[in-house]
mmCIF file of C-alpha atoms and ligand atoms in Angstrom:
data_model
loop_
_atom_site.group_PDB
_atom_site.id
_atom_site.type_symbol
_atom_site.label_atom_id
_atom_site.label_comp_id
_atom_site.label_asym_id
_atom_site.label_seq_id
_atom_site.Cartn_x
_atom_site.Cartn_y
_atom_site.Cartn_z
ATOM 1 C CA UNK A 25 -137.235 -1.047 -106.265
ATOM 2 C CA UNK A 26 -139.474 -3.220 -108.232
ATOM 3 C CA UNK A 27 -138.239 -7.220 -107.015
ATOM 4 C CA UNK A 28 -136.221 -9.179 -109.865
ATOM 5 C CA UNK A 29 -138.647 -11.851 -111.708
ATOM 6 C CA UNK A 30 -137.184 -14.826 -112.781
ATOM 7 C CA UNK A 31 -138.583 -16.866 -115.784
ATOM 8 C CA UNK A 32 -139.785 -19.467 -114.185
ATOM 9 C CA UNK A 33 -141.401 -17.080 -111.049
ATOM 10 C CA UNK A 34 -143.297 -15.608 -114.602
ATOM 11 C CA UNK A 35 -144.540 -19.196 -116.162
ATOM 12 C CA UNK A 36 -145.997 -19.854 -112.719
ATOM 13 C CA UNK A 37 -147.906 -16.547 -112.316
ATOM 14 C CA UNK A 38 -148.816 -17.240 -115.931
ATOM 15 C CA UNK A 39 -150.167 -20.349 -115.469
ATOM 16 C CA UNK A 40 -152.110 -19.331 -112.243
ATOM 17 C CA UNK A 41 -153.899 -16.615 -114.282
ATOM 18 C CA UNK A 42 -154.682 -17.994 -117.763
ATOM 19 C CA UNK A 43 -154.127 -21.988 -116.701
ATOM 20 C CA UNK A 44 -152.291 -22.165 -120.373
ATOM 21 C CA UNK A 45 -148.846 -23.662 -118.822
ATOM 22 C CA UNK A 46 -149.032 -26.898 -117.303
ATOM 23 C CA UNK A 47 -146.230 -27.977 -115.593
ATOM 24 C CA UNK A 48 -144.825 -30.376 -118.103
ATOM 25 C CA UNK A 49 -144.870 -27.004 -120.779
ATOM 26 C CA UNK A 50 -143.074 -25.346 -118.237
ATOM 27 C CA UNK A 51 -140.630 -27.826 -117.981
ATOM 28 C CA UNK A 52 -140.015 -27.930 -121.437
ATOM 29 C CA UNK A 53 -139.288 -23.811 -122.303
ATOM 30 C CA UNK A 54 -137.045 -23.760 -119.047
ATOM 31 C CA UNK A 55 -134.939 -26.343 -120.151
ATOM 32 C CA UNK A 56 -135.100 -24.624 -123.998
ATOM 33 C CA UNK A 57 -134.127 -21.550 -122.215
ATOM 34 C CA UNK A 58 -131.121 -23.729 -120.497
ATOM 35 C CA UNK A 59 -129.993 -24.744 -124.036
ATOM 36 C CA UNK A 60 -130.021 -21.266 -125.338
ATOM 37 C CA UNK A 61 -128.050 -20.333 -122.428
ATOM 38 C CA UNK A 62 -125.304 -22.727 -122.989
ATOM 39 C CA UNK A 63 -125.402 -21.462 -127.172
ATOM 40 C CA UNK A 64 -125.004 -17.691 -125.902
ATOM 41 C CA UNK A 65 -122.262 -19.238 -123.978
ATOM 42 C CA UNK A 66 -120.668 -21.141 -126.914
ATOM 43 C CA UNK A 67 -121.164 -17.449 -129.056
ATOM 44 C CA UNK A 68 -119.893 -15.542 -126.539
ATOM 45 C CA UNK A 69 -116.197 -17.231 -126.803
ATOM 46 C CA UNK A 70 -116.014 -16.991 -130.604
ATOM 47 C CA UNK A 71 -113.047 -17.666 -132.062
ATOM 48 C CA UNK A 72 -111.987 -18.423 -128.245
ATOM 49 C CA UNK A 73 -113.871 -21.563 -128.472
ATOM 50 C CA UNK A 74 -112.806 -22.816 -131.717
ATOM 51 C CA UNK A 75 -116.807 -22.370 -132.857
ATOM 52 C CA UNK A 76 -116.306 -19.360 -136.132
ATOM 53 C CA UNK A 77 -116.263 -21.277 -139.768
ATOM 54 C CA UNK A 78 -117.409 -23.874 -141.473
ATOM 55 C CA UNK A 79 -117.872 -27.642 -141.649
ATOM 56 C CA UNK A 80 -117.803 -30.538 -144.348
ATOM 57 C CA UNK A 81 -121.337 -30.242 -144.739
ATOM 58 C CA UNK A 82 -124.447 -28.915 -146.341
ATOM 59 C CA UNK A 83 -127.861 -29.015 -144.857
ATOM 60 C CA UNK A 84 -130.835 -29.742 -146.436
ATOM 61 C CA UNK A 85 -131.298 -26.289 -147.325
ATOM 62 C CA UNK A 86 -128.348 -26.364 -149.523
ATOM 63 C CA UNK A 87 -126.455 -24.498 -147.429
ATOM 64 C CA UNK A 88 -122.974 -25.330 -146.056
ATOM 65 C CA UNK A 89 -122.932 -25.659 -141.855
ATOM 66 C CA UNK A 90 -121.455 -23.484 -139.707
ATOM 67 C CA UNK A 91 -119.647 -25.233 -136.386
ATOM 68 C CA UNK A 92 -121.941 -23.190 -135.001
ATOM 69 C CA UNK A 93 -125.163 -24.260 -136.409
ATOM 70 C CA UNK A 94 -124.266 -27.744 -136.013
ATOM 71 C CA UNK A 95 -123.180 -27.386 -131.958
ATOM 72 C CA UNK A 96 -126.665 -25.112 -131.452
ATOM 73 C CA UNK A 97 -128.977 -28.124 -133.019
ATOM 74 C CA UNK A 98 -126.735 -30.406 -130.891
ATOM 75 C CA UNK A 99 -126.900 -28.484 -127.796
ATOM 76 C CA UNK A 100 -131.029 -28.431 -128.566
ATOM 77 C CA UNK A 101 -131.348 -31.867 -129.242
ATOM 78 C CA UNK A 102 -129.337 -32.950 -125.620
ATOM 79 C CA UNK A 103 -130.819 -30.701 -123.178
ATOM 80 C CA UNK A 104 -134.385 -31.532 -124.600
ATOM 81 C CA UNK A 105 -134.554 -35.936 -125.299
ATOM 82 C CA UNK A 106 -134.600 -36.709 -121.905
ATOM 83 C CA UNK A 107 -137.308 -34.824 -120.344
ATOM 84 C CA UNK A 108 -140.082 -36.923 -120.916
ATOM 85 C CA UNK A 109 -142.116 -34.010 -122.178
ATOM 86 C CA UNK A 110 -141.523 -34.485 -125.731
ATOM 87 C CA UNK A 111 -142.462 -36.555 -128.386
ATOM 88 C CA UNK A 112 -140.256 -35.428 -131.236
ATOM 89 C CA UNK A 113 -138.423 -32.496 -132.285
ATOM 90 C CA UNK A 114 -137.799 -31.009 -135.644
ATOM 91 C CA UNK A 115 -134.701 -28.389 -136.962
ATOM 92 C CA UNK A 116 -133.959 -26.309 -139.664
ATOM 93 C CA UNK A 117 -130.659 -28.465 -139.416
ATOM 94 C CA UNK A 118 -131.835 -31.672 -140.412
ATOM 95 C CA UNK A 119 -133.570 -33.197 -143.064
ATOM 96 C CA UNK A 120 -135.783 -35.539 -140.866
ATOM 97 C CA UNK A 121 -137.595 -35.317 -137.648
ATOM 98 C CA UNK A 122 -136.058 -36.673 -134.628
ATOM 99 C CA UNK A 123 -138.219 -39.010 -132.502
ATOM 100 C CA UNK A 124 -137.175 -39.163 -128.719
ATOM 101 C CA UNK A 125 -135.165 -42.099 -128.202
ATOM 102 C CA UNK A 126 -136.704 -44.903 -126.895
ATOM 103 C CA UNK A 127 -134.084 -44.762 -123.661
ATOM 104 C CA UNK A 128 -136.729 -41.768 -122.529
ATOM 105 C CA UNK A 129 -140.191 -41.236 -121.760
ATOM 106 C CA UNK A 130 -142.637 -39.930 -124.258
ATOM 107 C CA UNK A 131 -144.161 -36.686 -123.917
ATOM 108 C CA UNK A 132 -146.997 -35.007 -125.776
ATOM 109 C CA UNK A 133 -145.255 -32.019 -126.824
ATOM 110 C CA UNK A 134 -143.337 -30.866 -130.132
ATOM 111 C CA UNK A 135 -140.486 -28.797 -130.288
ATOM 112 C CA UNK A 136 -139.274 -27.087 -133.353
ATOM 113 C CA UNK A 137 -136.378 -24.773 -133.719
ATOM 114 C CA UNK A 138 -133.614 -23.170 -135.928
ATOM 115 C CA UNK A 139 -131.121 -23.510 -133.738
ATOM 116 C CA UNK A 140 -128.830 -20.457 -135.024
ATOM 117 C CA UNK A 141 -131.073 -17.555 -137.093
ATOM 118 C CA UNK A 142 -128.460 -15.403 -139.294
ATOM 119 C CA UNK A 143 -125.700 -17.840 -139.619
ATOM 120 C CA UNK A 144 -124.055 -15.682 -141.942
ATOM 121 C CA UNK A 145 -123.525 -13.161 -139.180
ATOM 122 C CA UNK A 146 -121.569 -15.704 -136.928
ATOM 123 C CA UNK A 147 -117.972 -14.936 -138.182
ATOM 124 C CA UNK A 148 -118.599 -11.105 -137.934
ATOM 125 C CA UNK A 149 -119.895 -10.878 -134.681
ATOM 126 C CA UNK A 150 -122.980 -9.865 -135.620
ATOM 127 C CA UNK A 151 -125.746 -10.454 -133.182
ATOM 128 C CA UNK A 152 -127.486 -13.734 -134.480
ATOM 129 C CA UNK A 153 -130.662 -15.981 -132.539
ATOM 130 C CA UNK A 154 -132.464 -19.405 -131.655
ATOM 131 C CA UNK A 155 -136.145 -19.567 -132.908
ATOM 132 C CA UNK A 156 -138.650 -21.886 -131.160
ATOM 133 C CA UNK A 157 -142.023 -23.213 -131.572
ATOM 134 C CA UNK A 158 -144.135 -25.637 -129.474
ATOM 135 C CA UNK A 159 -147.029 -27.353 -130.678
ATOM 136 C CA UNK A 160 -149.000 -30.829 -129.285
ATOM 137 C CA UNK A 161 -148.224 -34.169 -130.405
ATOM 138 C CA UNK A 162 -151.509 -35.295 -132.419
ATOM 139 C CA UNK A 163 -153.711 -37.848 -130.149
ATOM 140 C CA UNK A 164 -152.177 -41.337 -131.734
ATOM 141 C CA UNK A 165 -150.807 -44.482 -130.489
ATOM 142 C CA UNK A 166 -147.824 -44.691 -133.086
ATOM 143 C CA UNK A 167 -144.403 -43.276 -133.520
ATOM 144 C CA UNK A 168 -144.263 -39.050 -134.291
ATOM 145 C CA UNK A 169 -144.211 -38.577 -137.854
ATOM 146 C CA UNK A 170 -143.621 -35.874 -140.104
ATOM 147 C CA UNK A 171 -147.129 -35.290 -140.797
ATOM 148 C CA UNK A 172 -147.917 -34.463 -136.557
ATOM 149 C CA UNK A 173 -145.338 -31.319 -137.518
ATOM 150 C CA UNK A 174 -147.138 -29.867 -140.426
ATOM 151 C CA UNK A 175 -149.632 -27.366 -137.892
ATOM 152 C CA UNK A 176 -151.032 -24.464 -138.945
ATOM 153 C CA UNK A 177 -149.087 -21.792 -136.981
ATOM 154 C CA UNK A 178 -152.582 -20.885 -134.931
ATOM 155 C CA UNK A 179 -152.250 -24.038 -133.265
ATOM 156 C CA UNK A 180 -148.737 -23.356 -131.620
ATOM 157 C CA UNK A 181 -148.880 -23.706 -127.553
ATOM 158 C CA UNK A 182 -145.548 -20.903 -127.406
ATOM 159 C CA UNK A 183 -143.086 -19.297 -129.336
ATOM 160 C CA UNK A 184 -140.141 -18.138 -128.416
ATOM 161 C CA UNK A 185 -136.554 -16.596 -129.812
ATOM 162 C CA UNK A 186 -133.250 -16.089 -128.248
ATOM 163 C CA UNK A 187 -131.359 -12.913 -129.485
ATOM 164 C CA UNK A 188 -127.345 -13.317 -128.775
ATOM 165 C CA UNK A 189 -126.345 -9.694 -129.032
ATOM 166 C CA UNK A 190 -124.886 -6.898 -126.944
ATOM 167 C CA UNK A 191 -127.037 -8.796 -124.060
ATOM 168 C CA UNK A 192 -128.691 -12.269 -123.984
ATOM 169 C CA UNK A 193 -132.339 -12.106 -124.300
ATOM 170 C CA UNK A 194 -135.082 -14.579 -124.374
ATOM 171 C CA UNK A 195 -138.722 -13.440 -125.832
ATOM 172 C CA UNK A 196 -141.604 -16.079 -125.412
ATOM 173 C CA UNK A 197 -144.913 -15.820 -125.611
ATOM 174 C CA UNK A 198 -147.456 -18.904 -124.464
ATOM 175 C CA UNK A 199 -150.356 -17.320 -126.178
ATOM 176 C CA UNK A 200 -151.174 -14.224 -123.422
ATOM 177 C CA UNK A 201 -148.724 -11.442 -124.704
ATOM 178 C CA UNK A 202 -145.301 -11.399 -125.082
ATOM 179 C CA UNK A 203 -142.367 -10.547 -122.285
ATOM 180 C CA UNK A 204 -138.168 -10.319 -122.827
ATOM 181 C CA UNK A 205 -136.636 -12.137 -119.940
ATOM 182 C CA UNK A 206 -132.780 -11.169 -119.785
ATOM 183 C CA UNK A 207 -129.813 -12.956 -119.446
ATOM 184 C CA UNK A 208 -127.391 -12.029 -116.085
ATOM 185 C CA UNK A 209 -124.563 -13.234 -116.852
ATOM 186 C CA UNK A 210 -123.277 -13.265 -113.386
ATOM 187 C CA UNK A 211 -126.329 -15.373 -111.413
ATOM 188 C CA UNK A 212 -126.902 -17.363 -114.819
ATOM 189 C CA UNK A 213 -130.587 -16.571 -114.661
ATOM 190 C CA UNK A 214 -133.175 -15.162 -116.568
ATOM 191 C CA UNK A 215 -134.753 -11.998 -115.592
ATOM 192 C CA UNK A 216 -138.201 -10.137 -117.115
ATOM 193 C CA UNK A 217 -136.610 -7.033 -118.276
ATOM 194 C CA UNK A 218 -139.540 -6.452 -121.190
ATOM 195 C CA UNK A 219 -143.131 -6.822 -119.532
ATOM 196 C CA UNK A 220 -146.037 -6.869 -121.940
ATOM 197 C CA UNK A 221 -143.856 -6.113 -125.811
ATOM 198 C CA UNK A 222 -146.551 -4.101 -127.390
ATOM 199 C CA UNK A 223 -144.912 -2.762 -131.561
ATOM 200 C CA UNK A 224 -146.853 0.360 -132.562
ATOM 201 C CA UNK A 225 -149.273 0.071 -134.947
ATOM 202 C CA UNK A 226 -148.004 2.714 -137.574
ATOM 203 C CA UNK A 227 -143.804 2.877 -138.451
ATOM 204 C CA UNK A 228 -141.841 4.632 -140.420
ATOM 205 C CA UNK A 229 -138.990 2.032 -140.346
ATOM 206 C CA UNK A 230 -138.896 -1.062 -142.862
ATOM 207 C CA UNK A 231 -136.652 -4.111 -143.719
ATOM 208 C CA UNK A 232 -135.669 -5.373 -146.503
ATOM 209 C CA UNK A 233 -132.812 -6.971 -148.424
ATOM 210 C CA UNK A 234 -132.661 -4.337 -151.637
ATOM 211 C CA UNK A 235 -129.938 -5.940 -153.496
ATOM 212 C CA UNK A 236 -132.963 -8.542 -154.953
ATOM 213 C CA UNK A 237 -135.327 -5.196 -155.850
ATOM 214 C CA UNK A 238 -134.982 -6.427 -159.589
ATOM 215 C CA UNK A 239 -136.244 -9.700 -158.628
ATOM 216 C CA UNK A 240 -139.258 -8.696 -157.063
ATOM 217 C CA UNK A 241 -142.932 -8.711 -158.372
ATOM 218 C CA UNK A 242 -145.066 -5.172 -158.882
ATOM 219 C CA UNK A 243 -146.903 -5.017 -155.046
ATOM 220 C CA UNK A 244 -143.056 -5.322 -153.124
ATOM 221 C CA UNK A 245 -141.936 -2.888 -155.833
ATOM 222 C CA UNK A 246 -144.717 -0.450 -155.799
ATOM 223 C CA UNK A 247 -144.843 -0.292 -151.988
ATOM 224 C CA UNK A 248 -140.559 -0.094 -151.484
ATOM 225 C CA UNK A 249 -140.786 2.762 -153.985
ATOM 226 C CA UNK A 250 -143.765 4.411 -152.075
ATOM 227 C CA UNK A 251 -141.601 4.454 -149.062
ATOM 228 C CA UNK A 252 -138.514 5.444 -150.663
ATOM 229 C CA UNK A 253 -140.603 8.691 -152.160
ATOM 230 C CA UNK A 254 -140.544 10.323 -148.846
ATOM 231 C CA UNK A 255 -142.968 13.156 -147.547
ATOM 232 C CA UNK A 256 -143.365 13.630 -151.451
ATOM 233 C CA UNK A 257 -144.899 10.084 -152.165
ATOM 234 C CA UNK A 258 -148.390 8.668 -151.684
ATOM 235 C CA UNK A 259 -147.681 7.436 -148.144
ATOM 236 C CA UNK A 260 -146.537 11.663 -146.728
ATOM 237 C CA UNK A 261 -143.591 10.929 -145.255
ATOM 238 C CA UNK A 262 -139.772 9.866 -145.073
ATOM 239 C CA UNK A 263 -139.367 6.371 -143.993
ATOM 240 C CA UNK A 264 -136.054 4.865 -142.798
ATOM 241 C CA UNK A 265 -134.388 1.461 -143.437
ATOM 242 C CA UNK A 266 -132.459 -0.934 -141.841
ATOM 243 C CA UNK A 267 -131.212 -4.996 -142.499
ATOM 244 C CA UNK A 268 -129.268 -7.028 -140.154
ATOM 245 C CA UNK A 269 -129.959 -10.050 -142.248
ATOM 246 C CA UNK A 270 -130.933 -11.853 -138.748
ATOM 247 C CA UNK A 271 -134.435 -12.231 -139.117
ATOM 248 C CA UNK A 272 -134.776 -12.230 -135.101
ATOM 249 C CA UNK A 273 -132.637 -9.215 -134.463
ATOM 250 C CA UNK A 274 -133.934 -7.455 -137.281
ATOM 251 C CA UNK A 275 -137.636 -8.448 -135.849
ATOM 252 C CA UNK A 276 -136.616 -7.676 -132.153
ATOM 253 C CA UNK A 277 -135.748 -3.806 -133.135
ATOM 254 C CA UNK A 278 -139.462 -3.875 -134.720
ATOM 255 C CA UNK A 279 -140.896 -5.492 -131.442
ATOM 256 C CA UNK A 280 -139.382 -2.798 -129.310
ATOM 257 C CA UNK A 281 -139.946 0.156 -132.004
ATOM 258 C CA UNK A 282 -142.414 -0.607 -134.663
ATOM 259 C CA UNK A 283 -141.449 -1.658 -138.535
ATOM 260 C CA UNK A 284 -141.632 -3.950 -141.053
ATOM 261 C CA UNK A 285 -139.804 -6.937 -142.137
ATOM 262 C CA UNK A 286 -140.367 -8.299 -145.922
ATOM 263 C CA UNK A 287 -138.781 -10.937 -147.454
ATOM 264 C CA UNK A 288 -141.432 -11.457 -150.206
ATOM 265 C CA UNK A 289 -141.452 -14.470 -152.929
ATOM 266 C CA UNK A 290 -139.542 -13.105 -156.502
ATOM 267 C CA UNK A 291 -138.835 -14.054 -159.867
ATOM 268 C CA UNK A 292 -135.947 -16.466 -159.178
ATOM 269 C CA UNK A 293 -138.494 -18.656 -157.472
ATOM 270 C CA UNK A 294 -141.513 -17.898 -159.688
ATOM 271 C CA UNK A 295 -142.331 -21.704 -159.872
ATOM 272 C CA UNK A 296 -142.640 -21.860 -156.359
ATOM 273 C CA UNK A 297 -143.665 -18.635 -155.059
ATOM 274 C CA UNK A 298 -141.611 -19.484 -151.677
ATOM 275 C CA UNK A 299 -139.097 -16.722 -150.516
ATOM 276 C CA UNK A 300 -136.350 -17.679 -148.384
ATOM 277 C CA UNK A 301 -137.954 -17.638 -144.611
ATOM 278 C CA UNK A 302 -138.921 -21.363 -143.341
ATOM 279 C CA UNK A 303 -142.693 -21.513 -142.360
ATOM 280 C CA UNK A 304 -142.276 -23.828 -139.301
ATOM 281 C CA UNK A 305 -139.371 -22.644 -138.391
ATOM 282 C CA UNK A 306 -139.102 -18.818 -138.704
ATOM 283 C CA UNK A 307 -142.290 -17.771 -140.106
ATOM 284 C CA UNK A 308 -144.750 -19.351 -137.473
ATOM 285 C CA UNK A 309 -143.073 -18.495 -134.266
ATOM 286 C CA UNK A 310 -141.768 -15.172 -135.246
ATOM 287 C CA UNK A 311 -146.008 -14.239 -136.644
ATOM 288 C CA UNK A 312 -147.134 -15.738 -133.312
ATOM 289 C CA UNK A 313 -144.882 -13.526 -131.222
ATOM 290 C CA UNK A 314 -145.659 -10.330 -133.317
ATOM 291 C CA UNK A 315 -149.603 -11.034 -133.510
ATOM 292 C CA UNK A 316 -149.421 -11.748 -129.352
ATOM 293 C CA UNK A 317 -147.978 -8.282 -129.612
ATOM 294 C CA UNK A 318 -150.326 -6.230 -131.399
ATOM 295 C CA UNK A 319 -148.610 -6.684 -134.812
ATOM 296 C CA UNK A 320 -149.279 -8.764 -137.972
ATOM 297 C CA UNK A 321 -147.894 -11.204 -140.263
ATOM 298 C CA UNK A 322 -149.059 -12.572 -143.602
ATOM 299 C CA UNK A 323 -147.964 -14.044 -146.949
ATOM 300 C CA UNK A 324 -148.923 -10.925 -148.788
ATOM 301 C CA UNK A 325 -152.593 -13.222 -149.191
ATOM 302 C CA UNK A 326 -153.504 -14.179 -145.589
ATOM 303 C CA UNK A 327 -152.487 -14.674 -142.076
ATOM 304 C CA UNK A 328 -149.149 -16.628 -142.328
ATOM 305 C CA UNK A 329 -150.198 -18.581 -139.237
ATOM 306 C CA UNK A 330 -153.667 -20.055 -141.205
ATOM 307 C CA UNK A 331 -151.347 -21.541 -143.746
ATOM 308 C CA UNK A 332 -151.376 -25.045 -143.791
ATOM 309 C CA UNK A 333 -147.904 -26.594 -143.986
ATOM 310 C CA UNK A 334 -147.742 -29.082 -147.000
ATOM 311 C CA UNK A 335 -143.458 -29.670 -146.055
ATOM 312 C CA UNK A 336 -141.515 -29.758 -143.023
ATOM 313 C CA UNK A 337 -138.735 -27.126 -144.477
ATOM 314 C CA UNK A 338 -141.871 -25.044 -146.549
ATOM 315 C CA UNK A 339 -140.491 -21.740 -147.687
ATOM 316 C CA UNK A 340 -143.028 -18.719 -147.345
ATOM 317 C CA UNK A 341 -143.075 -14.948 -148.201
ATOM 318 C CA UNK A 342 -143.581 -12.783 -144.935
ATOM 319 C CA UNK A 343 -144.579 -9.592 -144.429
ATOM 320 C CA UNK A 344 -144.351 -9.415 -140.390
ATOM 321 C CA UNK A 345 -144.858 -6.103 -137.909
ATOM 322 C CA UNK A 346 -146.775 -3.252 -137.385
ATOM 323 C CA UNK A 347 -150.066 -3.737 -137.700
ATOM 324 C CA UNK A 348 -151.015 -0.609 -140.764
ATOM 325 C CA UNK A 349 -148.108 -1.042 -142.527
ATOM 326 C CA UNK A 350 -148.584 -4.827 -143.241
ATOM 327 C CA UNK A 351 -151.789 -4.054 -143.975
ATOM 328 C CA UNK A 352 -151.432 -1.489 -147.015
ATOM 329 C CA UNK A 353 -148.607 -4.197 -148.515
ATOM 330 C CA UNK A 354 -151.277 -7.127 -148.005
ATOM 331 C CA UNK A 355 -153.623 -4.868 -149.509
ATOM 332 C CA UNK A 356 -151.103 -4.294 -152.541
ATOM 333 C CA UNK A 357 -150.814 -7.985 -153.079
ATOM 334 C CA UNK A 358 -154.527 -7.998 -153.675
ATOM 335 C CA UNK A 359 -154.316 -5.310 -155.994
ATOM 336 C CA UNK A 360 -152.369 -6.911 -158.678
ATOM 337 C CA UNK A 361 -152.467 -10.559 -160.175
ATOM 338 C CA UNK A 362 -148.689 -11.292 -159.251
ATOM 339 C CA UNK A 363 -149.437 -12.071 -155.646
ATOM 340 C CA UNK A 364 -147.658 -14.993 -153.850
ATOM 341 C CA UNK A 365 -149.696 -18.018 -153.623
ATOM 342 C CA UNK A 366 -149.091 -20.789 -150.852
HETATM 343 O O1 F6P B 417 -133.638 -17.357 -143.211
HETATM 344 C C1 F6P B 417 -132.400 -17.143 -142.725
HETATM 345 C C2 F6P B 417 -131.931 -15.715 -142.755
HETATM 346 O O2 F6P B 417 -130.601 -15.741 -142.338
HETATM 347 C C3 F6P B 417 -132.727 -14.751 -141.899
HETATM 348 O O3 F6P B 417 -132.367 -14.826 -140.559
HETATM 349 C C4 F6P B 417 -132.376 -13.438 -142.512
HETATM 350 O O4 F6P B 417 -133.355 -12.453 -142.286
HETATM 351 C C5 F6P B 417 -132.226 -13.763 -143.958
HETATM 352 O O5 F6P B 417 -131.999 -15.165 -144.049
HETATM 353 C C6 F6P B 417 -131.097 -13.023 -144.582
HETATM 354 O O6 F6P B 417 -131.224 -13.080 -145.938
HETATM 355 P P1 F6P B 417 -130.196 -12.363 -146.936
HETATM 356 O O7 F6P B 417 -128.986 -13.251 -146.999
HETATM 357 O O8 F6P B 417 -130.907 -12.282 -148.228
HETATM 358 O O9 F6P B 417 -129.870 -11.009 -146.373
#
C-alpha cells in the first residue's frame, strides 16, 4: 500500500525539486490550510453551531453577510496576522485591505481570499468553498497599500481552494501542477488523495446560470445554443449541463472531469462589461489552478491572468476549463463586436 502523504511531507518534496516554496511560503499555506480546517469545522455543525442565516450587514459587494461569511474572514484573518510571513491580506469581505498589525512581524507575502465561495448555498447544505491567492509584497519601505494587491494573476506564488462538501478537500497549486490533499477527519490532517489534477482537453459538460440567457450578448448566446443543438448542431454532439452556483464546486467537478464554467459580462452591466466573478479573488486563483492543470481561462478577449487589476473588488467575465472548449467561445468573442472589454 502506497504510504499516506501529508501536506506538508508534499510542500517539502516540492520545494526540494522545483526550490519554489521557501519555508516562510510553506508556513503560510499550512496555517491557511489550518484556517480552512477550523471553517469545514464551523460548516460541518450547521445549524448545530448557531452559524446558518444572516447578519445586520452588507458587504461591499452589496450583498447582505451570512454568519458564516463573516466567522470564515474572521477565522482567516486570526490564524494568519501573527505569522510574521505576511504583509497584508485582502477579502472579498471587506472593503479595505488589512495591514498586519503592528503587534507582529512583517512578512513579504500577500494573502487574498473569499473566505466562503457560494454563500447562497450555506443554509441548504449545499457544498460551498474558501478561495486563496498568494502573491509578494512589492519591494518598498512603507506600509502595504492597495495598489501592492492589484497583480496581474501571472504573478501569483500559489493558489489554492477549499471545497466543504461530502469530504473536506484542499486543492493548491504553487506553480508546478496541481494536487487535492484530503481532509481525515479523524487524525485532523491533510492527506494527497489527487496527485497531478490534469481536466481533459475536450468536454461535453458546461456551466452556466441560464436564467440570465436574455441578458447575454451574441458570442455566449451563439455558443449556449450550439451546445444545446446536440449531435444535430455545428459542434456534433449532445452536451450536458450542470450549476451548483459555487464557483469552486462547480470548477472542482470540471478539474476532475473536464467542462466549462461561464459567467460572461451581459446587458444589465453593459456600462461596465464586468460579470459577477471577482478578479482577485475568484477569477485569478481559480485560472491559475485550471491553467497549472492543463486547462484555460480568459475574459472571452485574453488570458484572465494577463489582466491588469485597476480595483481591489474588479468584476470580470470568465470563461474557465477545458482547454478546446474555451477556446472556440474565446474565438466567438472575437467574432463579433459585442465582446467584453476589461
Ligand atoms: O461569485 C460568487 C458566486 O456565488 C459563485 O461562487 C457562483 O458561481 C456564482 O456567484 C453564483 O451565481 P448565481 O447566483 O447567478 O447562480
Amino acid at each position: 500500500m502506497r504510504k499516506k502523504v501529508s501536506l506538508t511531507q508534499h510542500l517539502i518534496e516540492t520545494h526540494r525539486l522545483h526550490h519554489n516554496i521557501p519555508e516562510e511560503l510553506r508556513l503560510l499555506l499550512e496555517v491557511v490550510a489550518r484556517a480552512c480546517k477550523t471553517i469545514s469545522n464551523a460548516v460541518g455543525k450547521g445549524a448545530l453551531g448557531d452559524i446558518l442565516g444572516t447578519t445586520q450587514d452588507v458587504n461591499v459587494q452589496g450583498e447582505v453577510q451570512k454568519k458564516l461569511d463573516v466567522l470564515s474572514n474572521q477565522i482567516l484573518l486570526d490564524s494568519n496576522e501573527w505569522g510574521g510571513y505576511l504583509g497584508a491580506m485582502a477579502s472579498e469581505e471587506m472593503e479595505t485591505i488589512h495591514p498586519i498589525s503592528n503587534d507582529y512581524p512583517k512578512g513579504k507575502y500577500l494573502l487574498l481570499f473569499d473566505p466562503l465561495d457560494g454563500s447562497t448555498n450555506i443554509d441548504v447544505n449545499v457544498s460551498i468553498g474558501t478561495i486563496f491567492s498568494v502573491l509578494k509584497l512589492p519591494e518598498h519601505t512603507g506600509i502595504p497599500t492597495e495598489s501592492d494587491f492589484l497583480q496581474p494573476g501571472s504573478r501569483q506564488i500559489a493558489a489554492g481552494y477549499a471545497l466543504y462538501g461530502p469530504q473536506t478537500l484542499l486543492v493548491l497549486t504553487t506553480g508546478h501542477g496541481v494536487n487535492g490533499f484530503t481532509l481525515d477527519r479523524e487524525m485532523g490532517s491533510w492527506v494527497l488523495t489527487h496527485r497531478e489534477m490534469r481536466i481533459p482537453e475536450d468536454t461535453a459538460e458546461y456551466a452556466i446560470n441560464s436564467s440570465n440567457a436574455r441578458f447575454w450578448y451574441p458570442p455566449v448566446q451563439r455558443y449556449v445554443r450550439e451546445m444545446q443543438t446536440g449531435a444535430e448542431g455545428p459542434l456534433g454532439k449532445n452536451f450536458n449541463m450542470r450549476w451548483v452556483g459555487s464557483m469552486v464546486t462547480d470548477l472542482h467537478r470540471i478539474l476532475n472531469r473536464g467542462g466549462t464554467f461561464m459567467y460572461p459580462a451581459d446587458t444589465r452591466n453593459a456600462s461596465s462589461q464586468q460579470g459577477r466573478i471577482r478578479l482577485l479573488y475568484e477569477a485569478n486563483p481559480m485560472a491559475f489552478i485550471v491553467e497549472q492543470a492543463g486547462g484555460a481561462a480568459t475574459n472571452g478577449e485574453k488570458r484572465l491572468m494577463e489582466i491588469v487589476p485597476h480595483a481591489l473588488h474588479q468584476r470580470v467575465p470568465v470563461f474557465i476549463g477545458s482547454q478546446n472548449e474555451v477556446a472556440r467561445i474565446t474565438l466567438y468573442h472575437t467574432q463579433t463586436s459585442s465582446s467584453p472589454t476589461e
